[in-house]
Coordinates of C-alpha atoms in Angstrom, one line a residue:
Chain Y
M1 CA -62.6 -30.2 10.4
Q2 CA -66.2 -30.4 10.5
Y3 CA -66.6 -28.2 7.7
Q4 CA -65.6 -28.1 3.7
T5 CA -65.2 -24.3 3.6
Q6 CA -62.9 -24.0 6.8
N7 CA -60.5 -24.9 3.9
I8 CA -60.5 -21.2 2.6
A9 CA -58.4 -20.4 5.8
K10 CA -55.1 -22.6 4.7
T11 CA -54.9 -20.3 1.5
Y12 CA -55.3 -17.0 3.3
W13 CA -52.8 -18.2 6.3
L14 CA -50.4 -19.6 3.7
G15 CA -50.7 -16.4 2.2
A16 CA -50.2 -14.4 5.5
L17 CA -47.1 -16.6 6.3
L18 CA -45.4 -15.8 3.1
I19 CA -45.5 -12.2 3.8
F20 CA -44.6 -12.8 7.3
A21 CA -41.6 -13.8 6.3
V22 CA -40.9 -10.7 4.1
Q23 CA -41.9 -8.7 7.0
V24 CA -39.2 -9.8 9.2
S25 CA -36.8 -9.8 6.7
F26 CA -36.9 -5.9 6.2
G27 CA -36.9 -5.5 9.6
L28 CA -33.5 -7.1 9.9
V29 CA -32.5 -4.9 6.8
G30 CA -33.7 -1.9 8.6
G31 CA -31.5 -2.9 12.1
L32 CA -28.6 -3.5 9.6
I33 CA -29.0 0.1 8.4
Y34 CA -28.9 1.5 12.0
I35 CA -25.8 -0.1 12.6
A36 CA -23.9 -0.2 9.5
P37 CA -25.5 3.3 7.8
N38 CA -22.9 2.8 4.7
L39 CA -23.1 -0.9 4.2
L40 CA -26.2 -1.0 1.5
P41 CA -26.1 2.1 -1.3
V42 CA -28.8 4.3 -0.3
E43 CA -29.5 4.6 -3.5
Y44 CA -31.5 1.1 -3.6
F45 CA -31.9 0.5 0.0
P46 CA -33.0 4.0 1.8
F47 CA -34.1 3.7 5.2
N48 CA -37.7 4.8 4.2
M49 CA -38.1 2.2 1.8
V50 CA -37.4 -0.5 4.1
R51 CA -39.7 0.6 6.8
M52 CA -42.7 1.1 4.5
I53 CA -42.0 -2.9 3.8
H54 CA -41.5 -3.7 6.9
T55 CA -44.6 -2.0 8.2
N56 CA -47.1 -2.3 5.2
A57 CA -46.0 -5.9 5.0
L58 CA -47.0 -6.4 8.6
I59 CA -50.2 -5.2 8.3
V60 CA -51.1 -6.9 5.2
W61 CA -50.4 -10.2 6.8
L62 CA -52.0 -9.4 10.2
L63 CA -55.1 -8.7 8.2
L64 CA -54.5 -12.0 6.0
G65 CA -54.6 -13.7 9.0
F66 CA -57.6 -12.0 10.9
F67 CA -59.6 -13.2 7.7
G68 CA -58.2 -16.8 7.7
A69 CA -59.4 -17.0 11.4
A70 CA -63.0 -15.8 10.4
Y71 CA -63.2 -18.5 7.7
Y72 CA -62.2 -21.2 9.9
L73 CA -64.1 -20.0 13.4
I74 CA -67.2 -18.9 11.7
P75 CA -68.6 -21.9 10.1
E76 CA -68.0 -24.0 13.6
E77 CA -69.6 -21.1 15.6
S78 CA -72.5 -20.6 12.8
E79 CA -72.8 -24.2 12.5
R80 CA -72.8 -24.0 8.7
E81 CA -70.5 -23.3 5.2
I82 CA -69.5 -20.2 4.3
W83 CA -72.1 -18.2 2.0
S84 CA -69.7 -18.1 -0.9
P85 CA -66.3 -19.7 -0.9
K86 CA -65.9 -18.5 -4.7
L87 CA -66.2 -14.8 -3.2
A88 CA -63.8 -15.6 -0.3
Y89 CA -61.1 -16.7 -3.0
V90 CA -61.9 -13.6 -5.4
Q91 CA -61.2 -11.4 -1.9
F92 CA -58.1 -13.1 -1.4
A93 CA -56.6 -12.2 -4.6
I94 CA -57.3 -8.9 -4.5
F95 CA -56.3 -8.6 -1.3
F96 CA -53.3 -10.6 -1.4
L97 CA -52.3 -9.6 -5.2
G98 CA -52.8 -5.5 -4.0
G99 CA -50.6 -5.9 -0.8
L100 CA -47.6 -8.0 -2.6
S101 CA -47.8 -5.0 -5.4
A102 CA -47.7 -2.4 -2.9
V103 CA -44.7 -3.8 -1.4
V104 CA -42.8 -4.8 -4.6
G105 CA -43.9 -1.4 -5.7
Y106 CA -42.1 0.3 -2.8
L107 CA -38.8 -2.1 -3.7
F108 CA -38.8 -0.2 -6.9
H109 CA -39.3 3.4 -5.2
I110 CA -43.0 3.8 -6.4
Y111 CA -44.4 6.0 -4.0
A112 CA -47.7 7.4 -3.8
D113 CA -49.7 10.8 -3.6
N114 CA -50.8 11.3 -0.1
A115 CA -48.8 8.5 1.7
R116 CA -49.0 8.8 5.5
S117 CA -47.0 6.5 7.8
Y118 CA -48.7 3.3 7.5
L119 CA -51.1 4.3 5.0
E120 CA -48.4 4.4 2.2
Q121 CA -50.3 2.6 -0.3
P122 CA -51.2 4.1 -3.9
V123 CA -55.2 5.1 -4.0
W124 CA -56.3 2.2 -6.1
I125 CA -54.7 -0.3 -3.8
K126 CA -56.5 1.4 -0.8
L127 CA -59.6 1.0 -3.4
G128 CA -58.7 -2.3 -4.1
I129 CA -58.3 -3.1 0.0
I130 CA -61.9 -1.5 0.5
V131 CA -63.5 -3.7 -2.6
A132 CA -62.0 -6.5 -0.6
A133 CA -63.2 -5.7 2.8
L134 CA -66.8 -5.4 1.7
I135 CA -66.7 -8.4 -0.2
F136 CA -65.4 -10.2 2.9
L137 CA -68.1 -8.3 5.1
L138 CA -70.4 -9.5 2.7
N139 CA -69.7 -13.1 2.7
I140 CA -69.1 -13.6 6.5
S141 CA -72.0 -11.5 7.6
M142 CA -74.4 -13.7 5.4
T143 CA -73.0 -16.8 6.8
V144 CA -73.5 -15.3 10.7
L145 CA -76.8 -14.5 9.8
Q146 CA -78.1 -17.5 8.5
G147 CA -76.4 -19.5 11.4
R148 CA -76.4 -19.7 14.8
K149 CA -75.4 -16.1 16.8
T150 CA -72.7 -16.9 19.1
A151 CA -71.4 -13.6 21.1
I152 CA -67.7 -14.9 19.6
T153 CA -69.2 -14.2 16.1
N154 CA -70.8 -11.2 17.0
V155 CA -67.7 -9.4 18.5
L156 CA -65.9 -10.8 15.6
L157 CA -67.9 -9.5 13.2
L158 CA -68.5 -5.9 15.0
G159 CA -64.2 -5.7 15.1
L160 CA -63.7 -6.6 11.2
W161 CA -66.8 -3.9 10.6
G162 CA -65.1 -1.4 12.4
I163 CA -61.5 -2.3 10.7
A164 CA -63.3 -1.6 7.7
I165 CA -65.3 1.5 8.4
F166 CA -62.3 3.4 10.2
F167 CA -60.1 2.5 7.2
L168 CA -62.3 4.8 5.2
F169 CA -60.3 7.9 7.0
S170 CA -57.4 6.8 5.0
L171 CA -58.8 8.4 2.2
Y172 CA -59.2 11.8 4.3
N173 CA -56.2 13.7 3.8
P174 CA -56.8 17.5 4.5
A175 CA -54.0 20.3 3.6
N176 CA -53.7 21.3 7.2
T177 CA -51.3 18.8 9.0
S178 CA -52.8 18.8 12.6
E179 CA -55.9 17.8 11.0
D180 CA -54.6 15.3 9.0
K181 CA -52.9 14.0 11.9
M182 CA -56.0 13.9 14.1
F183 CA -58.1 11.9 11.4
W184 CA -55.0 9.5 10.7
W185 CA -55.3 8.2 14.5
Y186 CA -58.9 7.4 13.5
V187 CA -57.6 4.9 11.7
V188 CA -54.4 4.2 13.2
H189 CA -55.3 4.2 16.9
L190 CA -58.8 2.9 16.6
W191 CA -57.7 0.0 14.9
V192 CA -55.0 -1.2 17.1
E193 CA -56.1 -0.2 20.2
G194 CA -59.8 -0.7 19.4
T195 CA -61.4 -2.9 16.5
W196 CA -58.5 -5.0 16.4
E197 CA -58.8 -5.5 20.3
L198 CA -62.4 -6.9 19.7
V199 CA -61.0 -9.2 16.8
M200 CA -58.3 -10.3 19.3
A201 CA -60.7 -11.1 22.1
S202 CA -63.0 -13.2 20.0
V203 CA -60.3 -15.3 18.8
L204 CA -58.9 -15.8 22.2
A205 CA -62.4 -17.0 23.4
F206 CA -62.4 -19.0 20.5
L207 CA -59.2 -21.0 21.4
M208 CA -60.3 -21.1 25.2
L209 CA -63.1 -22.7 24.3
K210 CA -61.9 -25.2 22.2
I211 CA -58.7 -26.1 23.8
T212 CA -60.3 -25.8 27.5
G213 CA -63.4 -26.9 27.4
V214 CA -64.9 -24.1 29.8
D215 CA -68.6 -23.5 29.6
R216 CA -69.7 -21.4 26.6
E217 CA -71.8 -19.0 28.8
V218 CA -68.7 -18.3 31.3
I219 CA -66.2 -17.4 28.5
E220 CA -69.1 -15.1 26.6
K221 CA -69.8 -13.3 29.4
W222 CA -65.9 -12.5 30.2
L223 CA -65.3 -11.7 26.5
Y224 CA -68.1 -9.0 26.5
I225 CA -66.4 -7.8 29.9
I226 CA -63.3 -7.4 28.4
I227 CA -64.0 -5.8 25.2
A228 CA -66.3 -3.4 27.1
T229 CA -63.0 -2.1 29.3
A230 CA -61.3 -2.2 25.9
L231 CA -63.5 0.2 24.3
F232 CA -64.4 2.5 27.0
S233 CA -60.7 2.9 27.7
G234 CA -59.5 3.0 24.0
I235 CA -61.9 5.4 22.3
L236 CA -61.3 8.6 24.5
G237 CA -57.6 6.9 24.8
T238 CA -57.0 8.3 21.4
G239 CA -56.5 11.4 23.4
H240 CA -52.7 10.3 23.9
H241 CA -51.7 10.9 20.5
Y242 CA -53.3 14.5 20.3
Y243 CA -51.0 16.0 22.9
W244 CA -48.7 17.9 20.7
I245 CA -50.1 17.9 17.3
G246 CA -51.7 21.3 17.6
A247 CA -54.8 20.1 19.3
P248 CA -56.6 21.6 22.4
G249 CA -54.7 21.2 25.8
Y250 CA -57.3 19.0 27.5
W251 CA -56.1 16.0 25.8
Q252 CA -53.5 16.0 28.1
W253 CA -55.6 15.0 30.8
I254 CA -58.2 12.9 28.8
G255 CA -55.7 11.1 26.9
S256 CA -53.6 10.4 30.2
I257 CA -56.6 8.9 32.3
F258 CA -58.3 7.1 29.7
S259 CA -55.2 5.8 28.0
S260 CA -53.9 4.8 31.4
L261 CA -57.0 2.7 31.6
E262 CA -55.9 0.8 28.6
V263 CA -53.9 -1.8 30.9
V264 CA -57.0 -3.2 31.9
P265 CA -58.5 -5.3 28.9
F266 CA -54.9 -6.7 28.0
F267 CA -54.8 -7.6 32.2
G268 CA -58.3 -8.7 32.2
M269 CA -57.2 -11.3 28.7
M270 CA -54.5 -12.4 30.6
I271 CA -56.2 -13.3 33.9
F272 CA -59.2 -14.6 31.5
C273 CA -56.9 -17.1 29.7
F274 CA -55.2 -18.3 32.9
A275 CA -58.4 -19.0 34.7
M276 CA -60.2 -20.9 31.4
V277 CA -56.8 -23.1 31.5
W278 CA -56.7 -23.7 35.5
K279 CA -60.5 -24.2 35.4
G280 CA -60.4 -26.4 32.0
R281 CA -61.3 -30.2 32.3
R282 CA -60.2 -30.9 28.8
D283 CA -56.4 -31.6 28.4
H284 CA -56.3 -30.8 24.9
P285 CA -53.3 -32.3 22.6
N286 CA -52.3 -29.3 21.0
K287 CA -50.0 -28.1 23.9
A288 CA -48.4 -25.7 21.3
A289 CA -51.7 -23.9 20.3
M290 CA -52.1 -23.6 24.3
I291 CA -48.9 -21.9 24.6
W292 CA -49.3 -19.6 21.8
S293 CA -52.6 -18.1 23.5
L294 CA -51.0 -18.0 26.7
G295 CA -48.0 -16.6 25.4
C296 CA -50.2 -13.8 23.5
S297 CA -51.9 -12.6 26.6
V298 CA -49.1 -12.3 28.7
L299 CA -46.9 -10.4 26.2
A300 CA -49.9 -8.6 25.1
F301 CA -50.4 -7.4 28.5
F302 CA -46.6 -6.0 28.9
G303 CA -46.1 -4.4 25.1
A304 CA -49.3 -3.2 24.7
G305 CA -50.4 -2.7 28.4
V306 CA -47.2 -2.2 30.6
W307 CA -44.9 -0.6 27.8
G308 CA -47.8 1.6 26.3
F309 CA -48.5 2.6 30.2
L310 CA -44.8 3.4 30.6
H311 CA -44.7 6.9 28.4
T312 CA -48.7 7.2 27.9
L313 CA -48.8 9.8 30.9
H314 CA -48.5 13.3 29.4
G315 CA -46.0 14.3 31.7
I316 CA -43.3 11.5 30.9
N317 CA -45.2 11.5 27.3
F318 CA -43.4 15.3 27.0
Y319 CA -40.0 13.7 26.9
T320 CA -40.5 10.6 25.3
H321 CA -42.8 11.3 22.5
G322 CA -40.8 10.7 19.2
T323 CA -38.2 8.5 20.4
Q324 CA -37.1 4.8 20.6
V325 CA -39.1 4.3 23.6
T326 CA -42.2 4.4 21.0
A327 CA -40.5 1.8 18.5
A328 CA -39.8 -0.4 21.9
H329 CA -43.8 -0.6 22.8
G330 CA -44.6 -0.5 19.2
H331 CA -42.6 -4.2 18.3
L332 CA -43.7 -5.8 21.8
A333 CA -47.5 -5.0 21.4
F334 CA -47.7 -5.9 17.5
Y335 CA -46.0 -9.1 18.4
G336 CA -47.8 -9.8 21.7
A337 CA -51.3 -8.7 20.8
Y338 CA -51.2 -9.8 16.8
V339 CA -48.7 -11.8 15.8
C340 CA -49.1 -14.2 18.7
L341 CA -52.6 -14.1 18.1
N342 CA -52.1 -15.3 14.7
L343 CA -49.6 -17.6 15.1
A344 CA -51.8 -19.2 18.2
I345 CA -54.9 -19.8 15.8
M346 CA -52.6 -21.0 13.1
T347 CA -51.5 -23.8 15.3
Y348 CA -54.6 -24.3 16.2
A349 CA -56.1 -25.1 13.1
F350 CA -53.0 -26.4 10.9
P351 CA -53.3 -30.0 12.1
Y352 CA -57.2 -29.9 11.4
L353 CA -56.7 -28.4 8.1
F354 CA -54.2 -30.6 6.8
N355 CA -55.3 -33.8 8.9
R356 CA -52.2 -34.2 10.9
A357 CA -53.3 -34.7 14.5
P358 CA -51.6 -35.5 16.5
Y359 CA -48.4 -33.9 15.2
N360 CA -44.9 -33.6 16.8
Q361 CA -44.9 -30.0 18.3
V362 CA -41.3 -29.7 19.3
L363 CA -40.2 -27.3 16.5
N364 CA -43.7 -25.3 16.9
I365 CA -43.0 -24.9 20.7
A366 CA -39.3 -23.9 20.1
S367 CA -40.0 -21.3 17.7
F368 CA -42.4 -19.8 20.5
W369 CA -39.7 -19.6 22.9
I370 CA -37.2 -18.3 20.3
T371 CA -39.2 -16.0 18.7
S372 CA -40.5 -14.6 21.7
A373 CA -37.0 -14.3 23.5
G374 CA -35.8 -12.3 20.1
V375 CA -38.5 -9.6 20.4
V376 CA -38.3 -9.1 24.2
F377 CA -34.9 -8.9 23.7
M378 CA -35.2 -5.9 20.9
T379 CA -37.8 -4.2 22.8
V380 CA -35.7 -4.1 26.0
S381 CA -32.9 -2.8 24.2
L382 CA -35.0 -0.1 22.3
T383 CA -36.3 0.9 25.4
F384 CA -32.9 1.5 27.1
A385 CA -32.1 3.2 23.6
G386 CA -35.2 5.6 24.2
A387 CA -34.7 6.5 27.7
L388 CA -31.2 7.2 27.2
G389 CA -31.9 8.9 24.1
T390 CA -34.5 11.3 26.0
H391 CA -32.0 11.9 28.8
L392 CA -29.4 13.2 26.3
E393 CA -31.6 14.9 24.1
R394 CA -34.8 16.5 26.0
V395 CA -33.1 16.7 29.3
Q396 CA -29.0 17.6 28.6
G397 CA -29.9 19.3 25.5
M398 CA -27.8 17.4 23.3
S399 CA -28.3 17.7 19.4
Y400 CA -30.4 14.4 17.6
M401 CA -27.6 12.8 16.0
D402 CA -24.8 13.5 18.6
A403 CA -27.3 11.8 21.1
Q404 CA -27.8 8.5 18.8
D405 CA -24.1 8.4 18.5
Q406 CA -24.0 7.8 22.0
I407 CA -26.6 4.8 22.0
G408 CA -25.0 2.9 19.1
L409 CA -24.5 -0.4 21.6
F410 CA -28.3 -0.7 21.9
Y411 CA -28.8 -0.9 18.2
L412 CA -26.5 -3.3 17.9
L413 CA -28.2 -5.4 21.1
R414 CA -31.5 -5.2 19.1
F415 CA -29.9 -6.4 15.9
G416 CA -29.0 -9.6 17.7
G417 CA -32.7 -9.8 19.0
G418 CA -33.7 -9.0 15.4
V419 CA -31.7 -12.0 14.3
V420 CA -33.0 -14.3 16.7
T421 CA -36.8 -13.0 16.1
V422 CA -36.3 -13.8 12.2
L423 CA -34.4 -17.5 13.2
G424 CA -37.8 -18.0 15.3
A425 CA -40.3 -16.8 12.5
L426 CA -38.7 -18.9 10.1
L427 CA -38.8 -21.9 12.4
F428 CA -42.4 -21.1 13.2
I429 CA -43.4 -21.0 9.6
S430 CA -41.1 -24.5 8.7
S431 CA -42.9 -26.2 11.6
L432 CA -46.2 -25.2 10.1
L433 CA -45.6 -26.4 6.8
L434 CA -43.6 -29.7 7.8
M435 CA -45.9 -30.9 10.7
P436 CA -44.3 -34.1 11.6
R437 CA -46.6 -37.0 12.4
T438 CA -45.8 -38.2 15.5
K439 CA -47.3 -41.4 17.7
T440 CA -46.7 -39.6 20.9
V441 CA -48.3 -36.7 22.2
V442 CA -45.7 -34.3 23.8
T443 CA -46.1 -34.2 27.3
G444 CA -45.0 -31.8 29.7
A445 CA -44.5 -29.4 27.1
I446 CA -45.2 -26.3 29.3
P447 CA -41.9 -25.5 31.0
A448 CA -43.0 -24.9 35.1
A449 CA -41.7 -21.1 34.5
A450 CA -44.1 -20.2 31.5
E451 CA -44.1 -16.8 33.0
Chain W
M1 CA -71.1 -13.3 40.1
S2 CA -73.2 -15.1 37.7
E3 CA -76.7 -13.6 39.0
V4 CA -74.7 -10.2 39.6
L5 CA -74.0 -10.1 35.9
T6 CA -75.1 -11.9 33.5
K7 CA -73.9 -12.4 29.8
S8 CA -77.1 -10.1 28.1
T9 CA -76.5 -7.6 31.2
A10 CA -72.6 -7.6 29.8
R11 CA -73.4 -7.1 26.6
N12 CA -76.0 -4.3 26.7
I13 CA -73.2 -2.5 28.8
F14 CA -70.9 -3.1 26.4
Y15 CA -73.2 -1.8 23.5
G16 CA -74.3 1.2 25.3
G17 CA -70.7 2.3 27.1
S18 CA -69.2 1.9 23.9
L19 CA -71.4 4.1 22.0
F20 CA -71.6 6.7 24.9
F21 CA -67.7 7.0 24.9
F22 CA -68.0 7.0 20.9
V23 CA -70.4 10.0 20.7
I24 CA -68.2 12.2 23.4
F25 CA -65.0 11.4 21.2
V26 CA -67.0 12.2 18.0
G27 CA -68.0 15.6 19.6
L28 CA -64.7 16.3 21.1
T29 CA -62.8 15.8 17.8
A30 CA -65.3 17.9 15.8
H31 CA -64.2 20.7 18.7
S32 CA -60.6 20.0 18.2
R33 CA -60.8 20.4 14.8
H34 CA -62.5 23.7 15.0
Y35 CA -59.6 24.7 17.4
I36 CA -56.7 23.4 15.2
L37 CA -58.2 25.3 12.2
T38 CA -58.7 28.2 14.0
K39 CA -56.3 28.7 17.1
G40 CA -53.9 25.4 17.0
T41 CA -52.6 25.8 13.6
D42 CA -51.7 29.0 11.1
N43 CA -54.8 28.0 8.8
A44 CA -54.9 31.4 7.1
G45 CA -51.0 31.3 6.1
L46 CA -51.4 27.7 4.6
T47 CA -50.7 29.1 1.2
E48 CA -50.9 26.7 -2.2
S49 CA -47.3 26.4 -2.0
V50 CA -47.5 25.0 2.1
E51 CA -50.0 22.2 0.6
R52 CA -47.9 21.2 -2.3
G53 CA -45.2 21.0 0.5
K54 CA -47.0 18.9 2.0
R55 CA -47.8 16.5 -1.1
V56 CA -43.9 16.6 -1.6
W57 CA -43.0 15.4 2.1
E58 CA -46.1 12.6 1.5
R59 CA -44.9 11.7 -2.1
N60 CA -41.1 11.2 -0.8
A61 CA -42.3 9.1 2.4
C62 CA -40.0 11.6 4.4
F63 CA -42.3 10.6 7.7
D64 CA -40.2 7.0 7.2
C65 CA -37.4 8.2 8.7
H66 CA -38.0 11.7 10.3
T67 CA -40.6 12.3 13.0
L68 CA -43.1 15.5 12.6
H69 CA -44.3 16.6 16.1
G70 CA -43.1 13.4 16.8
E71 CA -44.7 11.2 14.8
G72 CA -42.9 9.0 11.9
A73 CA -39.8 7.1 12.0
R74 CA -37.0 7.7 14.6
F75 CA -34.4 7.2 12.1
A76 CA -33.6 10.7 11.5
P77 CA -34.1 14.2 13.5
E78 CA -37.3 15.7 14.2
V79 CA -38.7 18.5 11.6
G80 CA -41.3 20.1 13.1
D81 CA -39.0 22.5 14.7
V82 CA -36.2 22.5 12.2
F83 CA -37.2 25.9 10.3
R84 CA -37.0 27.7 14.3
R85 CA -33.9 25.4 15.0
W86 CA -32.1 26.7 12.2
G87 CA -32.9 30.3 12.9
G88 CA -36.1 30.7 10.7
E89 CA -37.6 33.3 13.1
K90 CA -35.1 35.9 12.9
D91 CA -34.1 35.1 9.0
P92 CA -36.7 33.5 7.5
A93 CA -34.8 33.6 4.2
G94 CA -32.1 32.2 5.5
A95 CA -33.4 29.3 7.0
H96 CA -35.5 28.8 4.0
Q97 CA -32.1 28.6 2.1
M98 CA -30.5 26.4 4.4
I99 CA -33.3 23.4 4.0
K100 CA -32.8 23.8 -0.1
D101 CA -28.9 23.4 0.2
W102 CA -29.5 20.8 2.6
M103 CA -32.0 18.6 0.5
K104 CA -29.3 19.2 -2.6
A105 CA -26.4 18.2 -0.5
Q106 CA -27.8 14.8 0.3
P107 CA -26.5 12.1 0.5
S108 CA -23.5 13.1 2.5
G109 CA -21.3 9.9 2.0
A110 CA -19.8 10.3 5.5
Q111 CA -18.7 7.0 7.1
G112 CA -20.4 6.1 10.2
R113 CA -23.3 8.1 9.7
R114 CA -27.0 7.7 8.6
Q115 CA -27.5 8.1 4.9
M116 CA -30.0 10.6 3.4
P117 CA -31.1 10.1 -0.3
Q118 CA -31.3 12.2 -2.9
F119 CA -34.6 13.3 -3.8
N120 CA -33.9 14.8 -6.9
L121 CA -36.4 17.6 -6.2
T122 CA -37.0 20.6 -8.7
E123 CA -36.5 24.3 -7.2
A124 CA -39.8 24.6 -7.2
Q125 CA -40.5 21.6 -4.8
L126 CA -37.5 22.6 -3.0
D127 CA -39.5 26.2 -2.2
D128 CA -42.9 24.4 -1.5
L129 CA -41.2 22.0 0.7
A130 CA -38.9 24.6 2.8
D131 CA -42.3 26.6 2.8
Y132 CA -44.1 23.6 4.6
L133 CA -41.6 23.1 7.2
A134 CA -42.0 26.7 7.8
W135 CA -45.4 26.5 8.3
V136 CA -45.6 23.2 10.6
S137 CA -43.0 25.2 12.7
R138 CA -45.8 27.7 13.1
T139 CA -48.1 25.5 14.6
N140 CA -49.0 25.4 18.7
T141 CA -47.7 22.1 20.0
Q142 CA -48.1 22.8 23.7
G143 CA -44.4 23.5 24.1
W144 CA -43.1 20.2 22.3
P145 CA -40.5 19.3 21.9
P146 CA -38.2 20.3 24.9
R147 CA -35.4 22.0 23.7
P148 CA -32.9 22.6 26.7
K149 CA -30.0 24.6 26.4
A150 CA -27.0 22.5 26.0
N151 CA -24.5 22.7 28.8

């Protein structure tokens, strides 16, 4: 670790890991309610509360992870300390306590006016998030402006500004449901299929730069090309959410064409990561970080790219919209693109932050395979549930609950995948907290059949 | 490749192109907003009761189990067209009452069946919610969802 203020990332990431554990645990509870609906009393564990915690905790910890990544990599890129460490800790306190109190509130069924999916937070917590975001942007913008400017910090900053700006639409909740839905996607879609991709691409570029030792000029050029394809496809790709909500019919064509192209940036990132690793001259000792980075690009390509394309054409989406196909895509896309990204940068940075290099990576690498296998199994189960459910309900005309009864087996399988995922996540967290020292570097850690 | 496309060219394409697509997107959403408020939805029929019903829907996080126009969670049935499915086009008063009665009868406690909580809504809130579900059922959803006749 070259700069003292990179230590700020520690606080953010430990907070993120705690909420990560909450997120996956409530995912398991949700999966349990599907297979045993009478087990937990509905007065205390209604499904809506469980889902709210599962999704909100996910967003809170991923954002904490992004903030931590920014505090870790910006000093190295800008070649200077963070502008104000004190503000960084104030920001953490506001964001972490805000996120945590929202989640605890949900637990006691304290829901909010103007709640929408993923945006269930009470307005005072939304305002706290905005204040924290402003403090963050001020802090990192001052750092970047006073230091060396690189494409990586440039893109990261743009992505983080975009996240904050589009979040402002969460405060706009018109009475007309269709208009509400249209602007709701300004937050949700332009986050995960826009600004978050900028964060993802820049953090991956940083990791590739450090792990492979490939020339910065090459990496940064490809970074711009990849994010160009991300935004060119992703912005108008928002149209794939406007097919059936009361908006004009032309979105069926615009959405189909542009969102089909959303595969391109994810394909680009995958090829980029593998090409850089092949090209790289450096034999970096942190094999675990390399596996998470490559895994991130591959699983993002399948989850966000391929599984997104599966149901994005309007002729197909007409049948699959609002079925478990969406849930299947959502799980693998979030895991591949954003969970793996966070776990990759944490795996890369923790040994430096805790002064533990080289360390025994076996637990960490095992957690990658276990967690990823769990999520992939959940995704495949939900895809079957979705495809079969679509056929029974939307083609054969069976009622919703009758169709659901027919696909119970897949919910059971999904729960099994969920158990494996939680075990993998807990293993990952403990592997970072323990980080056993070792004298020998793990060799041959990347199995030949990496994909 | 490095001669054909330099880093600064790639950067300029990114900024220029993104701005271009974003401007088009904002223009199209502005048009879509106008369409929604004039043709896509029954904006004239958006009474205060419908708006209050929307707030009941939000306050109780109904979307975290149900889908509405296909969006939300997939734990429970679609409600964008529940008013029509329950015969609201022929007998609006009957469908309105059915929604209220359904809400009051939860949870069913039936074994092996997903449970809906009891939200303890007032009569006025139930009326607002039913008005809201009636209103969304009149939105032009381009024919979605497909409701084939069961054999």
